[in-house]
PDB file of C-alpha atoms and ligand atoms in Angstrom:
ATOM      1  CA  UNK A 391       1.998 110.371  42.656  1.00 54.00           C
ATOM      2  CA  UNK A 392      -1.542 109.724  43.667  1.00 62.00           C
ATOM      3  CA  UNK A 393      -2.952 112.680  45.470  1.00 76.00           C
ATOM      4  CA  UNK A 394      -3.075 112.373  49.205  1.00 86.00           C
ATOM      5  CA  UNK A 395      -6.464 113.016  50.794  1.00 90.00           C
ATOM      6  CA  UNK A 396      -6.711 115.695  53.458  1.00 93.00           C
ATOM      7  CA  UNK A 397      -7.646 113.015  55.940  1.00 93.00           C
ATOM      8  CA  UNK A 398      -4.579 110.927  55.108  1.00 94.00           C
ATOM      9  CA  UNK A 399      -2.323 113.934  55.445  1.00 95.00           C
ATOM     10  CA  UNK A 400      -3.937 114.877  58.766  1.00 97.00           C
ATOM     11  CA  UNK A 401      -3.291 111.401  60.135  1.00 97.00           C
ATOM     12  CA  UNK A 402       0.320 111.427  58.977  1.00 97.00           C
ATOM     13  CA  UNK A 403       0.854 114.941  60.276  1.00 98.00           C
ATOM     14  CA  UNK A 404      -0.579 114.147  63.690  1.00 98.00           C
ATOM     15  CA  UNK A 405       1.621 111.069  64.009  1.00 98.00           C
ATOM     16  CA  UNK A 406       4.720 113.027  62.975  1.00 98.00           C
ATOM     17  CA  UNK A 407       3.901 115.854  65.398  1.00 98.00           C
ATOM     18  CA  UNK A 408       3.386 113.411  68.232  1.00 98.00           C
ATOM     19  CA  UNK A 409       6.785 111.824  67.614  1.00 98.00           C
ATOM     20  CA  UNK A 410       8.364 115.259  67.099  1.00 98.00           C
ATOM     21  CA  UNK A 411       6.945 116.662  70.323  1.00 98.00           C
ATOM     22  CA  UNK A 412       7.916 113.678  72.427  1.00 98.00           C
ATOM     23  CA  UNK A 413      11.481 113.791  71.053  1.00 98.00           C
ATOM     24  CA  UNK A 414      11.610 117.515  71.884  1.00 98.00           C
ATOM     25  CA  UNK A 415      10.320 116.865  75.355  1.00 98.00           C
ATOM     26  CA  UNK A 416      12.934 114.173  75.976  1.00 98.00           C
ATOM     27  CA  UNK A 417      15.709 116.717  75.424  1.00 98.00           C
ATOM     28  CA  UNK A 418      14.007 119.651  77.117  1.00 98.00           C
ATOM     29  CA  UNK A 419      13.398 121.581  73.910  1.00 98.00           C
ATOM     30  CA  UNK A 420      10.299 123.136  72.353  1.00 97.00           C
ATOM     31  CA  UNK A 421       9.115 123.545  68.773  1.00 96.00           C
ATOM     32  CA  UNK A 422      10.799 126.972  68.839  1.00 97.00           C
ATOM     33  CA  UNK A 423      14.166 125.235  69.042  1.00 98.00           C
ATOM     34  CA  UNK A 424      13.837 122.720  66.201  1.00 98.00           C
ATOM     35  CA  UNK A 425      12.547 123.243  62.654  1.00 98.00           C
ATOM     36  CA  UNK A 426      10.447 120.522  61.070  1.00 98.00           C
ATOM     37  CA  UNK A 427      11.007 120.886  57.327  1.00 98.00           C
ATOM     38  CA  UNK A 428       8.702 119.047  54.916  1.00 98.00           C
ATOM     39  CA  UNK A 429      10.692 117.387  52.124  1.00 98.00           C
ATOM     40  CA  UNK A 430       8.277 117.810  49.223  1.00 97.00           C
ATOM     41  CA  UNK A 431       9.803 115.982  46.253  1.00 96.00           C
ATOM     42  CA  UNK A 432       7.077 114.480  44.032  1.00 95.00           C
ATOM     43  CA  UNK A 433       4.351 116.108  46.162  1.00 95.00           C
ATOM     44  CA  UNK A 434       1.843 118.242  44.258  1.00 95.00           C
ATOM     45  CA  UNK A 435       1.329 121.940  44.977  1.00 96.00           C
ATOM     46  CA  UNK A 436      -2.174 121.540  46.424  1.00 95.00           C
ATOM     47  CA  UNK A 437      -0.962 119.031  48.966  1.00 96.00           C
ATOM     48  CA  UNK A 438       1.998 121.221  49.901  1.00 97.00           C
ATOM     49  CA  UNK A 439      -0.283 124.221  50.360  1.00 97.00           C
ATOM     50  CA  UNK A 440      -2.578 122.104  52.498  1.00 97.00           C
ATOM     51  CA  UNK A 441       0.425 121.115  54.648  1.00 97.00           C
ATOM     52  CA  UNK A 442       1.320 124.804  54.968  1.00 98.00           C
ATOM     53  CA  UNK A 443      -2.231 125.566  56.094  1.00 98.00           C
ATOM     54  CA  UNK A 444      -1.820 122.937  58.813  1.00 97.00           C
ATOM     55  CA  UNK A 445       1.332 124.540  60.189  1.00 97.00           C
ATOM     56  CA  UNK A 446       4.289 123.509  58.024  1.00 98.00           C
ATOM     57  CA  UNK A 447       6.591 126.552  57.875  1.00 98.00           C
ATOM     58  CA  UNK A 448       9.572 125.167  55.929  1.00 98.00           C
ATOM     59  CA  UNK A 449       9.686 123.079  52.757  1.00 98.00           C
ATOM     60  CA  UNK A 450      12.630 121.637  50.851  1.00 98.00           C
ATOM     61  CA  UNK A 451      13.084 120.471  47.277  1.00 98.00           C
ATOM     62  CA  UNK A 452      16.043 118.454  46.021  1.00 98.00           C
ATOM     63  CA  UNK A 453      15.697 119.068  42.287  1.00 98.00           C
ATOM     64  CA  UNK A 454      15.956 122.461  40.612  1.00 98.00           C
ATOM     65  CA  UNK A 455      13.389 121.779  37.918  1.00 98.00           C
ATOM     66  CA  UNK A 456      10.817 120.659  40.443  1.00 98.00           C
ATOM     67  CA  UNK A 457      11.448 123.646  42.694  1.00 98.00           C
ATOM     68  CA  UNK A 458      10.970 126.014  39.759  1.00 98.00           C
ATOM     69  CA  UNK A 459       7.756 124.334  38.660  1.00 98.00           C
ATOM     70  CA  UNK A 460       6.150 124.732  42.091  1.00 98.00           C
ATOM     71  CA  UNK A 461       7.700 127.931  43.388  1.00 98.00           C
ATOM     72  CA  UNK A 462       5.183 130.426  42.001  1.00 98.00           C
ATOM     73  CA  UNK A 463       2.205 128.450  43.244  1.00 98.00           C
ATOM     74  CA  UNK A 464       3.177 127.973  46.882  1.00 98.00           C
ATOM     75  CA  UNK A 465       1.593 129.925  49.693  1.00 98.00           C
ATOM     76  CA  UNK A 466       4.069 131.873  51.838  1.00 98.00           C
ATOM     77  CA  UNK A 467       6.628 129.465  53.312  1.00 98.00           C
ATOM     78  CA  UNK A 468      10.391 129.206  53.785  1.00 98.00           C
ATOM     79  CA  UNK A 469      11.832 127.301  50.846  1.00 98.00           C
ATOM     80  CA  UNK A 470      15.131 125.459  51.152  1.00 98.00           C
ATOM     81  CA  UNK A 471      17.175 123.646  48.572  1.00 98.00           C
ATOM     82  CA  UNK A 472      18.284 120.249  49.909  1.00 98.00           C
ATOM     83  CA  UNK A 473      19.675 118.299  46.942  1.00 98.00           C
ATOM     84  CA  UNK A 474      22.847 118.214  44.880  1.00 98.00           C
ATOM     85  CA  UNK A 475      23.090 121.521  43.040  1.00 98.00           C
ATOM     86  CA  UNK A 476      24.982 121.896  39.774  1.00 98.00           C
ATOM     87  CA  UNK A 477      26.907 125.145  39.492  1.00 98.00           C
ATOM     88  CA  UNK A 478      25.106 126.129  36.286  1.00 98.00           C
ATOM     89  CA  UNK A 479      21.729 125.974  38.101  1.00 98.00           C
ATOM     90  CA  UNK A 480      22.689 128.235  41.000  1.00 98.00           C
ATOM     91  CA  UNK A 481      21.332 131.294  39.211  1.00 98.00           C
ATOM     92  CA  UNK A 482      17.907 129.649  38.931  1.00 98.00           C
ATOM     93  CA  UNK A 483      17.397 128.964  42.639  1.00 98.00           C
ATOM     94  CA  UNK A 484      19.321 131.694  44.403  1.00 97.00           C
ATOM     95  CA  UNK A 485      16.485 134.227  44.518  1.00 96.00           C
ATOM     96  CA  UNK A 486      13.854 131.636  45.440  1.00 98.00           C
ATOM     97  CA  UNK A 487      15.190 129.955  48.567  1.00 98.00           C
ATOM     98  CA  UNK A 488      16.163 131.216  52.007  1.00 98.00           C
ATOM     99  CA  UNK A 489      18.738 128.485  52.631  1.00 98.00           C
ATOM    100  CA  UNK A 490      20.806 126.170  50.447  1.00 98.00           C
ATOM    101  CA  UNK A 491      21.438 123.189  52.712  1.00 98.00           C
ATOM    102  CA  UNK A 492      23.472 121.058  50.376  1.00 98.00           C
ATOM    103  CA  UNK A 493      26.684 122.900  49.524  1.00 98.00           C
ATOM    104  CA  UNK A 494      29.070 120.049  48.811  1.00 98.00           C
ATOM    105  CA  UNK A 495      32.089 121.637  47.140  1.00 98.00           C
ATOM    106  CA  UNK A 496      34.241 124.753  47.238  1.00 98.00           C
ATOM    107  CA  UNK A 497      33.429 125.299  43.565  1.00 98.00           C
ATOM    108  CA  UNK A 498      29.687 125.373  44.262  1.00 98.00           C
ATOM    109  CA  UNK A 499      30.156 127.763  47.198  1.00 98.00           C
ATOM    110  CA  UNK A 500      32.211 130.080  44.993  1.00 98.00           C
ATOM    111  CA  UNK A 501      29.471 130.142  42.342  1.00 98.00           C
ATOM    112  CA  UNK A 502      26.743 130.838  44.929  1.00 98.00           C
ATOM    113  CA  UNK A 503      28.775 133.744  46.285  1.00 98.00           C
ATOM    114  CA  UNK A 504      29.290 135.087  42.766  1.00 98.00           C
ATOM    115  CA  UNK A 505      25.591 134.902  41.892  1.00 98.00           C
ATOM    116  CA  UNK A 506      24.619 136.396  45.266  1.00 98.00           C
ATOM    117  CA  UNK A 507      26.991 139.274  44.683  1.00 98.00           C
ATOM    118  CA  UNK A 508      25.371 139.993  41.315  1.00 98.00           C
ATOM    119  CA  UNK A 509      22.039 140.347  43.102  1.00 97.00           C
ATOM    120  CA  UNK A 510      23.415 142.285  46.059  1.00 97.00           C
ATOM    121  CA  UNK A 511      22.397 139.646  48.606  1.00 97.00           C
ATOM    122  CA  UNK A 512      24.099 137.436  51.162  1.00 98.00           C
ATOM    123  CA  UNK A 513      23.058 133.782  50.772  1.00 98.00           C
ATOM    124  CA  UNK A 514      22.703 131.544  53.808  1.00 98.00           C
ATOM    125  CA  UNK A 515      24.132 128.066  53.292  1.00 98.00           C
ATOM    126  CA  UNK A 516      24.854 124.832  55.124  1.00 98.00           C
ATOM    127  CA  UNK A 517      27.787 122.628  54.227  1.00 98.00           C
ATOM    128  CA  UNK A 518      26.873 119.014  53.541  1.00 98.00           C
ATOM    129  CA  UNK A 519      29.009 116.411  55.285  1.00 98.00           C
ATOM    130  CA  UNK A 520      29.396 112.857  53.995  1.00 98.00           C
ATOM    131  CA  UNK A 521      29.574 111.520  57.518  1.00 98.00           C
ATOM    132  CA  UNK A 522      29.595 107.841  56.474  1.00 97.00           C
ATOM    133  CA  UNK A 523      32.326 108.472  53.867  1.00 97.00           C
ATOM    134  CA  UNK A 524      30.138 106.734  51.283  1.00 97.00           C
ATOM    135  CA  UNK A 525      31.191 106.601  47.619  1.00 95.00           C
ATOM    136  CA  UNK A 526      27.609 107.197  46.541  1.00 94.00           C
ATOM    137  CA  UNK A 527      27.021 110.354  48.561  1.00 96.00           C
ATOM    138  CA  UNK A 528      27.827 114.016  48.088  1.00 97.00           C
ATOM    139  CA  UNK A 529      29.400 116.205  50.715  1.00 98.00           C
ATOM    140  CA  UNK A 530      32.669 117.076  52.363  1.00 98.00           C
ATOM    141  CA  UNK A 531      34.475 114.298  54.168  1.00 98.00           C
ATOM    142  CA  UNK A 532      34.630 114.830  57.930  1.00 98.00           C
ATOM    143  CA  UNK A 533      38.396 115.386  57.725  1.00 97.00           C
ATOM    144  CA  UNK A 534      37.965 118.155  55.157  1.00 98.00           C
ATOM    145  CA  UNK A 535      35.139 120.109  56.765  1.00 98.00           C
ATOM    146  CA  UNK A 536      37.241 122.431  58.929  1.00 97.00           C
ATOM    147  CA  UNK A 537      39.403 123.655  56.076  1.00 97.00           C
ATOM    148  CA  UNK A 538      36.285 123.958  53.875  1.00 98.00           C
ATOM    149  CA  UNK A 539      34.552 126.173  56.442  1.00 98.00           C
ATOM    150  CA  UNK A 540      37.653 128.344  56.748  1.00 98.00           C
ATOM    151  CA  UNK A 541      37.999 128.815  53.000  1.00 98.00           C
ATOM    152  CA  UNK A 542      34.302 129.299  52.212  1.00 98.00           C
ATOM    153  CA  UNK A 543      33.893 131.763  55.094  1.00 98.00           C
ATOM    154  CA  UNK A 544      36.119 134.162  53.159  1.00 98.00           C
ATOM    155  CA  UNK A 545      33.709 134.294  50.189  1.00 98.00           C
ATOM    156  CA  UNK A 546      32.029 137.690  50.242  1.00 96.00           C
ATOM    157  CA  UNK A 547      28.348 136.982  49.690  1.00 98.00           C
ATOM    158  CA  UNK A 548      27.801 133.805  51.679  1.00 97.00           C
ATOM    159  CA  UNK A 549      27.063 133.073  55.301  1.00 98.00           C
ATOM    160  CA  UNK A 550      27.733 129.558  56.560  1.00 98.00           C
ATOM    161  CA  UNK A 551      24.943 128.771  59.031  1.00 98.00           C
ATOM    162  CA  UNK A 552      25.800 125.180  59.889  1.00 98.00           C
ATOM    163  CA  UNK A 553      25.990 121.614  58.668  1.00 98.00           C
ATOM    164  CA  UNK A 554      23.692 119.113  56.967  1.00 98.00           C
ATOM    165  CA  UNK A 555      24.026 115.359  56.460  1.00 98.00           C
ATOM    166  CA  UNK A 556      22.360 112.262  55.070  1.00 97.00           C
ATOM    167  CA  UNK A 557      23.979 109.454  57.082  1.00 96.00           C
ATOM    168  CA  UNK A 558      24.192 105.841  55.942  1.00 95.00           C
ATOM    169  CA  UNK A 559      21.088 103.770  56.600  1.00 91.00           C
ATOM    170  CA  UNK A 560      21.872 101.594  59.602  1.00 89.00           C
ATOM    171  CA  UNK A 561      20.252  98.425  60.866  1.00 87.00           C
ATOM    172  CA  UNK A 562      20.314  99.381  64.491  1.00 91.00           C
ATOM    173  CA  UNK A 563      19.625 102.511  66.469  1.00 93.00           C
ATOM    174  CA  UNK A 564      23.022 102.649  68.118  1.00 94.00           C
ATOM    175  CA  UNK A 565      24.903 102.685  64.800  1.00 93.00           C
ATOM    176  CA  UNK A 566      22.588 105.433  63.510  1.00 94.00           C
ATOM    177  CA  UNK A 567      23.039 107.469  66.685  1.00 96.00           C
ATOM    178  CA  UNK A 568      26.807 107.220  66.334  1.00 97.00           C
ATOM    179  CA  UNK A 569      26.721 109.075  63.000  1.00 98.00           C
ATOM    180  CA  UNK A 570      24.431 111.737  64.452  1.00 98.00           C
ATOM    181  CA  UNK A 571      26.760 112.125  67.437  1.00 98.00           C
ATOM    182  CA  UNK A 572      29.782 112.516  65.156  1.00 98.00           C
ATOM    183  CA  UNK A 573      27.912 115.241  63.280  1.00 98.00           C
ATOM    184  CA  UNK A 574      26.966 117.000  66.490  1.00 98.00           C
ATOM    185  CA  UNK A 575      30.601 116.975  67.618  1.00 98.00           C
ATOM    186  CA  UNK A 576      31.766 118.467  64.307  1.00 98.00           C
ATOM    187  CA  UNK A 577      29.020 121.100  64.546  1.00 98.00           C
ATOM    188  CA  UNK A 578      30.011 122.107  68.076  1.00 98.00           C
ATOM    189  CA  UNK A 579      33.723 122.172  67.247  1.00 98.00           C
ATOM    190  CA  UNK A 580      33.130 124.444  64.256  1.00 98.00           C
ATOM    191  CA  UNK A 581      30.722 126.669  66.162  1.00 98.00           C
ATOM    192  CA  UNK A 582      33.240 127.143  68.962  1.00 97.00           C
ATOM    193  CA  UNK A 583      35.873 128.388  66.544  1.00 96.00           C
ATOM    194  CA  UNK A 584      33.711 131.485  65.988  1.00 95.00           C
ATOM    195  CA  UNK A 585      35.073 132.017  62.485  1.00 96.00           C
ATOM    196  CA  UNK A 586      34.418 135.513  61.088  1.00 94.00           C
ATOM    197  CA  UNK A 587      31.458 135.791  58.733  1.00 93.00           C
ATOM    198  CA  UNK A 588      29.831 132.579  59.924  1.00 97.00           C
ATOM    199  CA  UNK A 589      26.742 132.076  62.061  1.00 97.00           C
ATOM    200  CA  UNK A 590      26.910 128.414  62.978  1.00 98.00           C
ATOM    201  CA  UNK A 591      23.462 127.710  64.411  1.00 98.00           C
ATOM    202  CA  UNK A 592      21.849 124.964  62.315  1.00 98.00           C
ATOM    203  CA  UNK A 593      22.443 121.218  62.384  1.00 98.00           C
ATOM    204  CA  UNK A 594      20.222 119.592  59.741  1.00 98.00           C
ATOM    205  CA  UNK A 595      19.907 115.820  60.109  1.00 98.00           C
ATOM    206  CA  UNK A 596      17.215 113.200  60.536  1.00 98.00           C
ATOM    207  CA  UNK A 597      14.522 112.047  58.102  1.00 98.00           C
ATOM    208  CA  UNK A 598      11.251 110.085  58.359  1.00 97.00           C
ATOM    209  CA  UNK A 599      12.717 106.975  59.950  1.00 95.00           C
ATOM    210  CA  UNK A 600      15.077 108.606  62.405  1.00 96.00           C
ATOM    211  CA  UNK A 601      14.206 112.260  63.014  1.00 98.00           C
ATOM    212  CA  UNK A 602      13.388 111.571  66.661  1.00 98.00           C
ATOM    213  CA  UNK A 603      16.802 109.982  67.148  1.00 97.00           C
ATOM    214  CA  UNK A 604      18.457 112.926  65.396  1.00 98.00           C
ATOM    215  CA  UNK A 605      16.691 115.401  67.703  1.00 98.00           C
ATOM    216  CA  UNK A 606      17.934 113.452  70.711  1.00 98.00           C
ATOM    217  CA  UNK A 607      21.483 113.746  69.336  1.00 98.00           C
ATOM    218  CA  UNK A 608      21.239 117.503  68.815  1.00 98.00           C
ATOM    219  CA  UNK A 609      19.628 118.158  65.412  1.00 98.00           C
ATOM    220  CA  UNK A 610      17.722 121.435  65.252  1.00 98.00           C
ATOM    221  CA  UNK A 611      16.396 121.011  61.722  1.00 98.00           C
ATOM    222  CA  UNK A 612      14.874 117.723  60.565  1.00 98.00           C
ATOM    223  CA  UNK A 613      13.752 116.924  57.017  1.00 98.00           C
ATOM    224  CA  UNK A 614      10.671 114.736  56.801  1.00 98.00           C
ATOM    225  CA  UNK A 615       9.052 113.486  53.593  1.00 97.00           C
ATOM    226  CA  UNK A 616       7.571 110.001  53.540  1.00 97.00           C
ATOM    227  CA  UNK A 617       6.161 110.148  57.065  1.00 97.00           C
ATOM    228  CA  UNK A 618       4.118 113.221  56.076  1.00 97.00           C
ATOM    229  CA  UNK A 619       3.194 112.511  52.470  1.00 96.00           C
ATOM    230  CA  UNK A 620       3.329 108.730  52.177  1.00 91.00           C
ATOM    231  CA  UNK A 621       5.527 106.552  50.001  1.00 82.00           C
ATOM    232  CA  UNK A 622       6.457 108.093  46.693  1.00 66.00           C
ATOM    233  CA  UNK A 623       6.458 106.529  43.274  1.00 55.00           C
ATOM    234  CA  UNK A 624       9.822 107.178  41.724  1.00 48.00           C
ATOM    235  CA  UNK A 625       9.533 107.072  37.962  1.00 41.00           C
TER     236      UNK A 625
HETATM  237  C1  PLP B 338      13.696 113.156  50.358  1.00 75.06           C
HETATM  238  C2  PLP B 338      14.642 113.781  51.287  1.00 75.06           C
HETATM  239  C3  PLP B 338      14.405 113.781  52.673  1.00 75.06           C
HETATM  240  C4  PLP B 338      13.191 113.137  53.302  1.00 75.06           C
HETATM  241  O1  PLP B 338      13.326 111.744  53.271  1.00 75.06           O
HETATM  242  P1  PLP B 338      12.145 110.799  53.838  1.00 75.06           P
HETATM  243  O2  PLP B 338      12.845 109.534  54.149  1.00 75.06           O
HETATM  244  O3  PLP B 338      11.146 110.685  52.752  1.00 75.06           O
HETATM  245  O4  PLP B 338      11.619 111.477  55.048  1.00 75.06           O
HETATM  246  C5  PLP B 338      15.331 114.418  53.473  1.00 75.06           C
HETATM  247  N1  PLP B 338      16.441 115.001  52.969  1.00 75.06           N
HETATM  248  C6  PLP B 338      16.712 115.001  51.660  1.00 75.06           C
HETATM  249  C7  PLP B 338      17.947 115.657  51.179  1.00 75.06           C
HETATM  250  C8  PLP B 338      15.826 114.396  50.772  1.00 75.06           C
HETATM  251  O5  PLP B 338      16.090 114.407  49.461  1.00 75.06           O
END
């Protein structure tokens, strides 16, 4: 990727913050209530550190190799893992991130708990929901999420903190909002069950094109890449 100039980042950041703040205002929330996470795939370390200096407090990577290559060079920041995680890579990321957002199978949860136990830690996780029931996407189907939460909540070294989703891309706002609303309803239903060992407090949804909509439908963690860093060149 071509390096972003400081001026370009500043412009992007200001535009994102304006949209973020007006979405917060429309639902009577403040920036204490909703986390703006910078999705940093393909973004170089210098640019990420610049974003941190401007006020970004949370970053997320979706590939293990990329996370490992940047991890040691980042200034202090909360790192999340937000992509599909293979069970054999769990040991590589578990001591580097504060939250794994993308737990999409019982098998993966079991491995995270096992690796966490080895290190004497409790790992915070979100369960990913395939809210559009798309063939191409990872995550638990909406019908399976309750039983998944119940089973995974019994694993010793995990704490389920909420749900994450990447909804289908929709043509119109109303269709997009419907998926966000379905997620919010699942989130509230699970939270109200007060299952032992869980701390259901995070609903992670909304990206560059729709994070304002997601906030209006109850998201309290949004993941923004392109709107901050510009279009990426995928090799
Ligand atoms: C890349 C990515 C994002 C950010 O997407 P943009 O459309 O670039 O804002 C959010 N979540 C996940 C899981 C991603 O991989």
